[in-house]
């Protein structure tokens, strides 16, 4: 008997298989959505129960709330006719920068390059008050200036990290007015210390300042703003950035800069700021020019150059340091036992990477106070200790030593300085 073969079972299987194939993507999608929803729920529960990021954010917000009221926005107006200068002052047109309150007497700290050649200085407080500032004193060698504003009840001086060491890797914050965007705060880390050269800034002149390097965003307008640590304590003052800047001629002040940060900023360390500001505020101090009090700096009396690594290795020394090329007869270094050819490795336990850094370390030492100097000489490390002397920049711009100051009292140094200036 002939058998009839029907395709119905095969068709049924095919249809079922096809249905599954078409249904599978939808089922997979449902599973994916369920997994995603579970993932979101788990993440939300983790955030709700942990709060670590909220705690970090709260700490950052606390730094802002504690520091920003002590920061000011500064706009300087160049010399022009009186009517135009008045208009610029009223509307805040000019070169923007920042500053911060040093005390409750209205003294504001900023950069020397911010206020030099300024005809009028507009100082805007965090609460919106605006006052005109008057220059108290500038020190162009360290790029530090003091400006005073009057009628300033309720000012909040910033707390300072005096004698607190700054460490590479610690969190820091920079506050200021980048690109004229007032009262901004950026966060970063301390990327390096003892930087002798600090990038580019408007007519920046360095000589006795080593820089704190940071990756916190700094741009034109941050100049003069404070750099603070995680406790809200000032550790430095913004001064320069690594930046290829262009001039912004769309504003009246043709010296205004536009450009963007290259991710490297430099700040003057607090140690230098405190040393210079205290002298700028000393109204008994003689002045070389109006608003330019004489700043006394620590002095060794040596001619120096950076170590040549090849030559140093031949002497058994393999590292950074500063070579003593010549000593001035009767100078503190000469009397203290340094000799030509010595390699100064550290001063007061701080490594002297290059000449600029050593000059900065010495400059903030109090005349008459002994300093410990680690020296590589004749194949061995020795330590010397002797007092530093005093020196100042004379009207010609030369460093001038006050002979015998390493054994003088501060009063005697001041008296001797007065005599030198009168003769000149």
Short mmCIF file of C-alpha atoms in Angstrom, two decimals:
data_model
loop_
_atom_site.label_atom_id
_atom_site.label_comp_id
_atom_site.label_asym_id
_atom_site.label_seq_id
_atom_site.Cartn_x
_atom_site.Cartn_y
_atom_site.Cartn_z
CA UNK A 1 0.00 0.00 0.00
CA UNK A 2 1.30 3.37 -0.96
CA UNK A 3 2.17 5.71 1.96
CA UNK A 4 1.27 9.39 1.86
CA UNK A 5 3.92 11.71 3.34
CA UNK A 6 2.56 15.01 4.71
CA UNK A 7 4.74 18.11 5.25
CA UNK A 8 2.57 19.41 8.06
CA UNK A 9 4.78 18.25 10.98
CA UNK A 10 7.86 19.73 9.35
CA UNK A 11 6.02 22.94 8.65
CA UNK A 12 4.89 23.08 12.23
CA UNK A 13 8.44 22.62 13.45
CA UNK A 14 9.67 25.27 11.05
CA UNK A 15 7.02 27.71 12.14
CA UNK A 16 7.80 27.05 15.77
CA UNK A 17 11.50 27.50 15.15
CA UNK A 18 10.86 30.69 13.23
CA UNK A 19 8.68 32.02 16.04
CA UNK A 20 11.41 31.32 18.55
CA UNK A 21 13.99 33.00 16.34
CA UNK A 22 11.84 36.09 16.04
CA UNK A 23 10.90 36.05 19.69
CA UNK A 24 14.47 35.55 20.98
CA UNK A 25 15.72 39.12 20.41
CA UNK A 26 12.76 40.52 22.29
CA UNK A 27 13.37 38.08 25.13
CA UNK A 28 17.07 38.91 25.20
CA UNK A 29 16.23 42.60 25.22
CA UNK A 30 13.91 42.09 28.17
CA UNK A 31 16.69 40.31 30.02
CA UNK A 32 19.13 43.17 29.19
CA UNK A 33 16.68 45.78 30.42
CA UNK A 34 16.10 43.84 33.61
CA UNK A 35 19.85 43.56 34.19
CA UNK A 36 20.27 47.28 33.53
CA UNK A 37 17.51 48.15 35.96
CA UNK A 38 19.11 45.90 38.57
CA UNK A 39 22.48 47.53 37.96
CA UNK A 40 21.01 51.02 38.42
CA UNK A 41 19.19 49.95 41.58
CA UNK A 42 22.37 48.46 43.03
CA UNK A 43 24.40 51.57 42.16
CA UNK A 44 21.80 53.86 43.71
CA UNK A 45 21.77 51.75 46.88
CA UNK A 46 25.58 51.87 47.02
CA UNK A 47 25.58 55.67 46.71
CA UNK A 48 22.80 56.02 49.26
CA UNK A 49 24.62 53.83 51.78
CA UNK A 50 28.20 55.01 51.13
CA UNK A 51 28.26 58.79 50.78
CA UNK A 52 32.02 58.85 50.11
CA UNK A 53 31.70 61.08 47.07
CA UNK A 54 29.27 63.33 48.92
CA UNK A 55 31.77 63.65 51.74
CA UNK A 56 34.51 64.60 49.29
CA UNK A 57 32.22 67.09 47.57
CA UNK A 58 31.27 68.54 50.95
CA UNK A 59 34.95 69.03 51.82
CA UNK A 60 35.55 70.85 48.52
CA UNK A 61 32.49 73.02 49.12
CA UNK A 62 33.77 73.81 52.62
CA UNK A 63 37.11 74.97 51.16
CA UNK A 64 35.20 77.27 48.82
CA UNK A 65 32.96 78.64 51.58
CA UNK A 66 35.88 79.25 53.93
CA UNK A 67 38.25 80.84 51.40
CA UNK A 68 36.27 82.62 48.69
CA UNK A 69 34.94 85.46 50.93
CA UNK A 70 38.57 86.46 51.48
CA UNK A 71 39.32 86.64 47.74
CA UNK A 72 38.91 89.80 45.65
CA UNK A 73 38.49 90.50 41.96
CA UNK A 74 40.89 93.18 40.72
CA UNK A 75 40.65 95.28 37.55
CA UNK A 76 43.42 97.75 36.77
CA UNK A 77 42.90 100.76 34.51
CA UNK A 78 45.87 102.06 32.50
CA UNK A 79 46.75 105.75 32.28
CA UNK A 80 44.40 107.67 29.98
CA UNK A 81 42.35 110.83 30.21
CA UNK A 82 40.41 111.24 33.44
CA UNK A 83 36.92 110.85 31.96
CA UNK A 84 37.74 107.59 30.19
CA UNK A 85 39.55 106.25 33.25
CA UNK A 86 36.51 107.03 35.42
CA UNK A 87 34.21 105.17 33.01
CA UNK A 88 36.52 102.17 32.91
CA UNK A 89 36.69 102.10 36.71
CA UNK A 90 32.91 102.26 37.12
CA UNK A 91 32.24 99.46 34.65
CA UNK A 92 35.20 97.28 35.51
CA UNK A 93 36.96 97.60 32.16
CA UNK A 94 40.66 96.81 32.13
CA UNK A 95 43.06 94.04 33.01
CA UNK A 96 41.49 91.44 35.31
CA UNK A 97 43.30 89.65 38.09
CA UNK A 98 42.75 88.52 41.66
CA UNK A 99 44.00 89.09 45.19
CA UNK A 100 43.27 88.10 48.79
CA UNK A 101 42.96 89.73 52.18
CA UNK A 102 46.06 89.57 54.33
CA UNK A 103 44.51 91.15 57.44
CA UNK A 104 41.42 92.99 58.65
CA UNK A 105 43.01 96.39 57.90
CA UNK A 106 42.15 96.25 54.20
CA UNK A 107 45.52 95.01 52.93
CA UNK A 108 45.15 92.93 49.78
CA UNK A 109 47.96 90.76 48.38
CA UNK A 110 48.41 90.36 44.63
CA UNK A 111 51.16 90.23 42.00
CA UNK A 112 53.44 93.17 41.26
CA UNK A 113 52.82 92.70 37.54
CA UNK A 114 49.08 93.16 38.18
CA UNK A 115 49.35 96.67 39.59
CA UNK A 116 52.47 98.08 37.97
CA UNK A 117 51.68 101.09 35.78
CA UNK A 118 48.04 101.00 36.91
CA UNK A 119 46.30 104.38 36.99
CA UNK A 120 43.33 103.15 39.01
CA UNK A 121 42.72 99.87 40.79
CA UNK A 122 39.18 98.54 41.20
CA UNK A 123 38.78 95.96 43.98
CA UNK A 124 35.54 93.99 44.07
CA UNK A 125 34.67 91.91 47.12
CA UNK A 126 32.91 88.56 47.10
CA UNK A 127 29.74 90.19 48.47
CA UNK A 128 29.63 92.72 45.60
CA UNK A 129 31.15 95.76 47.30
CA UNK A 130 33.57 97.76 45.16
CA UNK A 131 36.38 99.97 46.45
CA UNK A 132 39.34 101.72 44.91
CA UNK A 133 42.70 100.32 45.88
CA UNK A 134 45.95 102.16 46.53
CA UNK A 135 49.34 100.53 46.12
CA UNK A 136 51.19 100.23 49.44
CA UNK A 137 54.31 98.58 48.07
CA UNK A 138 55.67 96.33 45.34
CA UNK A 139 58.64 94.01 45.03
CA UNK A 140 59.19 93.28 41.37
CA UNK A 141 61.91 90.72 42.04
CA UNK A 142 59.44 88.37 43.66
CA UNK A 143 56.33 89.65 41.81
CA UNK A 144 54.55 90.54 45.05
CA UNK A 145 52.48 93.65 45.80
CA UNK A 146 50.31 94.99 48.61
CA UNK A 147 47.21 97.09 47.86
CA UNK A 148 45.08 98.78 50.50
CA UNK A 149 41.37 99.47 50.38
CA UNK A 150 39.53 101.70 52.84
CA UNK A 151 36.10 101.43 54.48
CA UNK A 152 36.09 97.64 54.55
CA UNK A 153 34.19 96.39 57.62
CA UNK A 154 33.69 92.65 57.80
CA UNK A 155 36.65 91.62 55.67
CA UNK A 156 37.85 88.06 56.14
CA UNK A 157 41.62 87.55 56.06
CA UNK A 158 42.70 84.18 54.76
CA UNK A 159 44.39 81.74 57.08
CA UNK A 160 47.95 80.87 56.11
CA UNK A 161 49.89 77.60 56.28
CA UNK A 162 52.90 79.23 57.92
CA UNK A 163 55.71 76.70 58.46
CA UNK A 164 53.55 73.90 57.04
CA UNK A 165 55.59 72.02 54.40
CA UNK A 166 54.04 71.66 50.95
CA UNK A 167 54.29 68.16 49.49
CA UNK A 168 54.18 66.98 45.90
CA UNK A 169 50.94 65.08 45.35
CA UNK A 170 48.79 66.93 47.86
CA UNK A 171 45.48 68.41 46.79
CA UNK A 172 45.41 72.14 46.16
CA UNK A 173 42.89 74.75 45.01
CA UNK A 174 43.46 77.95 43.05
CA UNK A 175 40.98 80.83 43.32
CA UNK A 176 40.73 83.87 41.09
CA UNK A 177 39.17 85.37 37.98
CA UNK A 178 40.27 83.35 34.92
CA UNK A 179 39.36 85.18 31.71
CA UNK A 180 37.54 87.73 33.89
CA UNK A 181 35.17 85.04 35.22
CA UNK A 182 35.01 86.26 38.80
CA UNK A 183 35.46 84.16 41.92
CA UNK A 184 36.26 80.84 40.29
CA UNK A 185 37.88 77.86 42.01
CA UNK A 186 39.80 75.02 40.39
CA UNK A 187 41.23 71.87 41.95
CA UNK A 188 44.43 70.03 41.20
CA UNK A 189 47.52 68.61 42.80
CA UNK A 190 50.92 70.01 43.65
CA UNK A 191 52.90 68.71 40.68
CA UNK A 192 56.35 69.92 41.65
CA UNK A 193 58.36 72.17 43.94
CA UNK A 194 61.42 74.39 43.58
CA UNK A 195 60.71 75.36 39.97
CA UNK A 196 63.16 78.13 39.16
CA UNK A 197 61.40 79.32 36.00
CA UNK A 198 57.67 79.74 35.91
CA UNK A 199 56.27 79.86 32.39
CA UNK A 200 54.77 83.00 30.91
CA UNK A 201 52.95 85.91 32.44
CA UNK A 202 52.57 89.57 31.65
CA UNK A 203 56.05 91.06 32.04
CA UNK A 204 56.86 88.57 34.77
CA UNK A 205 60.21 89.26 36.35
CA UNK A 206 61.63 86.65 38.65
CA UNK A 207 64.83 86.60 40.57
CA UNK A 208 64.30 85.29 44.10
CA UNK A 209 61.20 83.17 43.70
CA UNK A 210 61.05 79.43 43.24
CA UNK A 211 57.64 78.19 42.20
CA UNK A 212 55.12 75.61 43.28
CA UNK A 213 53.94 73.81 40.15
CA UNK A 214 50.34 72.63 39.87
CA UNK A 215 47.97 71.07 37.36
CA UNK A 216 45.02 73.01 38.81
CA UNK A 217 43.52 75.10 36.00
CA UNK A 218 45.11 78.55 35.88
CA UNK A 219 44.51 81.08 33.14
CA UNK A 220 45.00 84.81 32.56
CA UNK A 221 43.07 86.45 35.39
CA UNK A 222 44.22 83.99 38.05
CA UNK A 223 47.28 86.15 38.74
CA UNK A 224 47.42 87.18 42.39
CA UNK A 225 44.85 84.65 43.53
CA UNK A 226 45.59 82.38 46.49
CA UNK A 227 46.57 78.74 46.25
CA UNK A 228 45.23 76.85 49.28
CA UNK A 229 45.56 73.32 50.60
CA UNK A 230 42.83 70.86 51.59
CA UNK A 231 42.46 72.67 54.93
CA UNK A 232 41.78 76.00 53.21
CA UNK A 233 45.16 77.42 54.26
CA UNK A 234 47.11 79.59 51.84
CA UNK A 235 50.26 77.83 50.61
CA UNK A 236 51.10 80.17 47.73
CA UNK A 237 49.95 82.81 45.26
CA UNK A 238 49.27 82.26 41.57
CA UNK A 239 51.79 84.09 39.41
CA UNK A 240 52.40 82.46 36.03
CA UNK A 241 51.17 79.82 33.61
CA UNK A 242 52.66 77.73 30.84
CA UNK A 243 50.68 79.22 27.98
CA UNK A 244 51.09 80.51 24.45
CA UNK A 245 49.04 83.66 24.87
CA UNK A 246 47.58 86.01 22.34
CA UNK A 247 46.53 89.58 22.89
CA UNK A 248 42.87 90.40 23.14
CA UNK A 249 42.43 93.73 21.38
CA UNK A 250 38.64 93.66 21.59
CA UNK A 251 38.86 95.34 25.00
CA UNK A 252 40.20 98.79 25.70
CA UNK A 253 43.13 97.38 27.60
CA UNK A 254 45.30 96.01 24.83
CA UNK A 255 47.42 94.17 27.38
CA UNK A 256 44.60 91.76 28.22
CA UNK A 257 45.46 88.20 27.29
CA UNK A 258 43.40 85.44 25.79
CA UNK A 259 44.58 81.88 25.44
CA UNK A 260 44.16 78.70 27.38
CA UNK A 261 46.05 76.93 30.09
CA UNK A 262 48.50 74.26 29.03
CA UNK A 263 47.76 72.47 32.30
CA UNK A 264 50.82 73.82 34.10
CA UNK A 265 50.56 76.69 36.56
CA UNK A 266 53.04 78.24 38.98
CA UNK A 267 52.57 79.84 42.39
CA UNK A 268 54.89 81.83 44.62
CA UNK A 269 55.40 79.87 47.86
CA UNK A 270 53.92 81.33 51.03
CA UNK A 271 57.33 81.50 52.69
CA UNK A 272 58.43 84.09 50.13
CA UNK A 273 55.11 85.94 50.25
CA UNK A 274 55.20 86.31 54.03
CA UNK A 275 58.81 87.48 54.07
CA UNK A 276 58.23 90.18 51.45
CA UNK A 277 54.76 91.34 52.55
CA UNK A 278 55.85 91.94 56.13
CA UNK A 279 58.58 94.23 54.82
CA UNK A 280 56.28 96.01 52.37
CA UNK A 281 53.93 96.79 55.25
CA UNK A 282 56.74 98.27 57.33
CA UNK A 283 56.15 101.99 56.81
CA UNK A 284 59.44 102.87 58.50
CA UNK A 285 61.34 101.13 55.71
CA UNK A 286 63.15 103.47 53.27
CA UNK A 287 62.00 103.39 49.66
CA UNK A 288 63.92 103.31 46.39
CA UNK A 289 60.94 104.85 44.59
CA UNK A 290 57.32 105.67 45.44
CA UNK A 291 55.51 102.50 46.52
CA UNK A 292 58.75 100.52 46.36
CA UNK A 293 60.10 100.00 49.88
CA UNK A 294 63.52 98.43 50.21
CA UNK A 295 63.25 94.68 50.80
CA UNK A 296 66.10 93.15 52.77
CA UNK A 297 67.11 89.70 51.60
CA UNK A 298 69.34 87.04 53.06
CA UNK A 299 72.82 87.05 51.54
CA UNK A 300 75.71 84.56 51.28
CA UNK A 301 78.22 86.43 49.16
CA UNK A 302 79.05 83.82 46.53
CA UNK A 303 79.04 83.50 42.76
CA UNK A 304 77.20 80.34 41.74
CA UNK A 305 76.36 78.18 38.76
CA UNK A 306 74.38 75.00 38.27
CA UNK A 307 76.37 71.79 38.60
CA UNK A 308 77.72 70.24 35.40
CA UNK A 309 76.83 66.53 35.82
CA UNK A 310 79.81 65.26 33.85
CA UNK A 311 82.33 67.27 35.86
CA UNK A 312 80.60 66.40 39.14
CA UNK A 313 80.69 62.66 38.38
CA UNK A 314 84.41 62.96 37.85
CA UNK A 315 84.60 64.28 41.43
CA UNK A 316 82.55 61.39 42.76
CA UNK A 317 79.29 63.32 43.06
CA UNK A 318 76.26 62.17 41.08
CA UNK A 319 73.26 64.44 41.64
CA UNK A 320 71.84 67.95 41.54
CA UNK A 321 73.41 70.91 43.26
CA UNK A 322 74.96 74.33 42.90
CA UNK A 323 78.64 74.97 42.33
CA UNK A 324 80.47 77.69 44.25
CA UNK A 325 82.48 79.53 41.59
CA UNK A 326 83.80 82.41 43.68
CA UNK A 327 83.46 83.85 47.17
CA UNK A 328 83.51 87.54 47.96
CA UNK A 329 86.16 88.28 50.53
CA UNK A 330 84.76 88.80 53.99
CA UNK A 331 81.26 87.64 52.98
CA UNK A 332 79.17 85.40 55.26
CA UNK A 333 79.95 82.36 53.08
CA UNK A 334 83.66 83.15 53.05
CA UNK A 335 83.77 83.57 56.81
CA UNK A 336 81.55 80.51 57.26
CA UNK A 337 83.97 78.09 55.58
CA UNK A 338 82.69 77.64 52.03
CA UNK A 339 85.43 77.39 49.41
CA UNK A 340 85.52 77.73 45.65
CA UNK A 341 84.59 74.45 43.98
CA UNK A 342 82.20 73.30 46.71
CA UNK A 343 78.90 71.82 45.57
CA UNK A 344 76.01 73.03 47.74
CA UNK A 345 73.60 70.12 47.96
CA UNK A 346 71.08 71.41 50.51
CA UNK A 347 70.33 74.41 52.71
CA UNK A 348 68.46 73.80 55.95
CA UNK A 349 67.75 70.28 54.72
CA UNK A 350 66.13 71.48 51.49
CA UNK A 351 67.68 70.30 48.25
CA UNK A 352 69.20 73.06 46.14
CA UNK A 353 68.36 71.88 42.64
CA UNK A 354 69.65 74.99 40.88
CA UNK A 355 70.93 78.52 41.42
CA UNK A 356 67.48 80.16 41.39
CA UNK A 357 66.18 77.84 44.09
CA UNK A 358 69.21 78.37 46.32
CA UNK A 359 68.90 82.15 45.94
CA UNK A 360 65.26 81.91 46.95
CA UNK A 361 66.03 79.78 50.01
CA UNK A 362 68.75 82.18 51.13
CA UNK A 363 66.69 85.31 50.49
CA UNK A 364 64.03 84.43 53.06
CA UNK A 365 66.54 83.66 55.82
CA UNK A 366 66.72 86.27 58.57
CA UNK A 367 70.09 88.06 58.59
CA UNK A 368 72.17 86.96 61.55
CA UNK A 369 70.40 83.62 61.88
CA UNK A 370 72.59 80.54 61.32
CA UNK A 371 71.85 78.26 58.40
CA UNK A 372 72.93 74.66 57.88
CA UNK A 373 74.60 74.05 54.51
CA UNK A 374 75.33 70.53 53.20
CA UNK A 375 78.33 70.55 50.87
CA UNK A 376 80.11 67.99 48.68
CA UNK A 377 83.83 68.62 48.91
CA UNK A 378 86.81 66.44 47.97
CA UNK A 379 84.78 63.25 47.73
CA UNK A 380 82.79 63.57 50.94
CA UNK A 381 79.72 65.29 52.33
CA UNK A 382 80.31 67.88 55.03
CA UNK A 383 77.95 70.21 56.90
CA UNK A 384 78.70 73.85 57.64
CA UNK A 385 76.72 76.25 59.79
CA UNK A 386 77.06 80.02 59.70
CA UNK A 387 74.83 83.14 59.80
CA UNK A 388 73.64 84.78 56.60
CA UNK A 389 74.03 88.48 55.95
CA UNK A 390 71.69 91.11 54.51
CA UNK A 391 71.50 92.61 51.04
CA UNK A 392 69.09 94.75 49.02
CA UNK A 393 68.48 95.81 45.44
CA UNK A 394 69.92 99.30 44.93
CA UNK A 395 68.41 102.00 42.64
CA UNK A 396 70.46 100.66 39.71
CA UNK A 397 68.93 97.22 40.13
CA UNK A 398 72.11 95.61 41.51
CA UNK A 399 72.30 93.42 44.58
CA UNK A 400 74.08 95.37 47.31
CA UNK A 401 75.41 93.70 50.44
CA UNK A 402 75.36 95.35 53.86
CA UNK A 403 78.83 94.53 55.08
CA UNK A 404 79.03 92.91 58.49
CA UNK A 405 75.25 92.49 58.71
CA UNK A 406 75.55 88.82 59.69
CA UNK A 407 76.61 89.99 63.15
CA UNK A 408 74.29 93.01 63.40
CA UNK A 409 70.94 93.36 65.12
CA UNK A 410 67.90 94.14 62.98
CA UNK A 411 67.95 97.72 64.25
CA UNK A 412 71.59 98.11 63.27
CA UNK A 413 70.88 96.70 59.80
CA UNK A 414 68.07 99.20 59.30
CA UNK A 415 70.32 102.06 60.45
CA UNK A 416 73.11 100.94 58.13
CA UNK A 417 70.67 100.69 55.23
CA UNK A 418 69.54 104.26 55.83
CA UNK A 419 73.16 105.45 55.75
CA UNK A 420 73.89 103.65 52.47
CA UNK A 421 70.80 105.09 50.77
CA UNK A 422 71.54 108.61 51.95
CA UNK A 423 75.02 108.43 50.44
CA UNK A 424 73.53 107.31 47.13
#
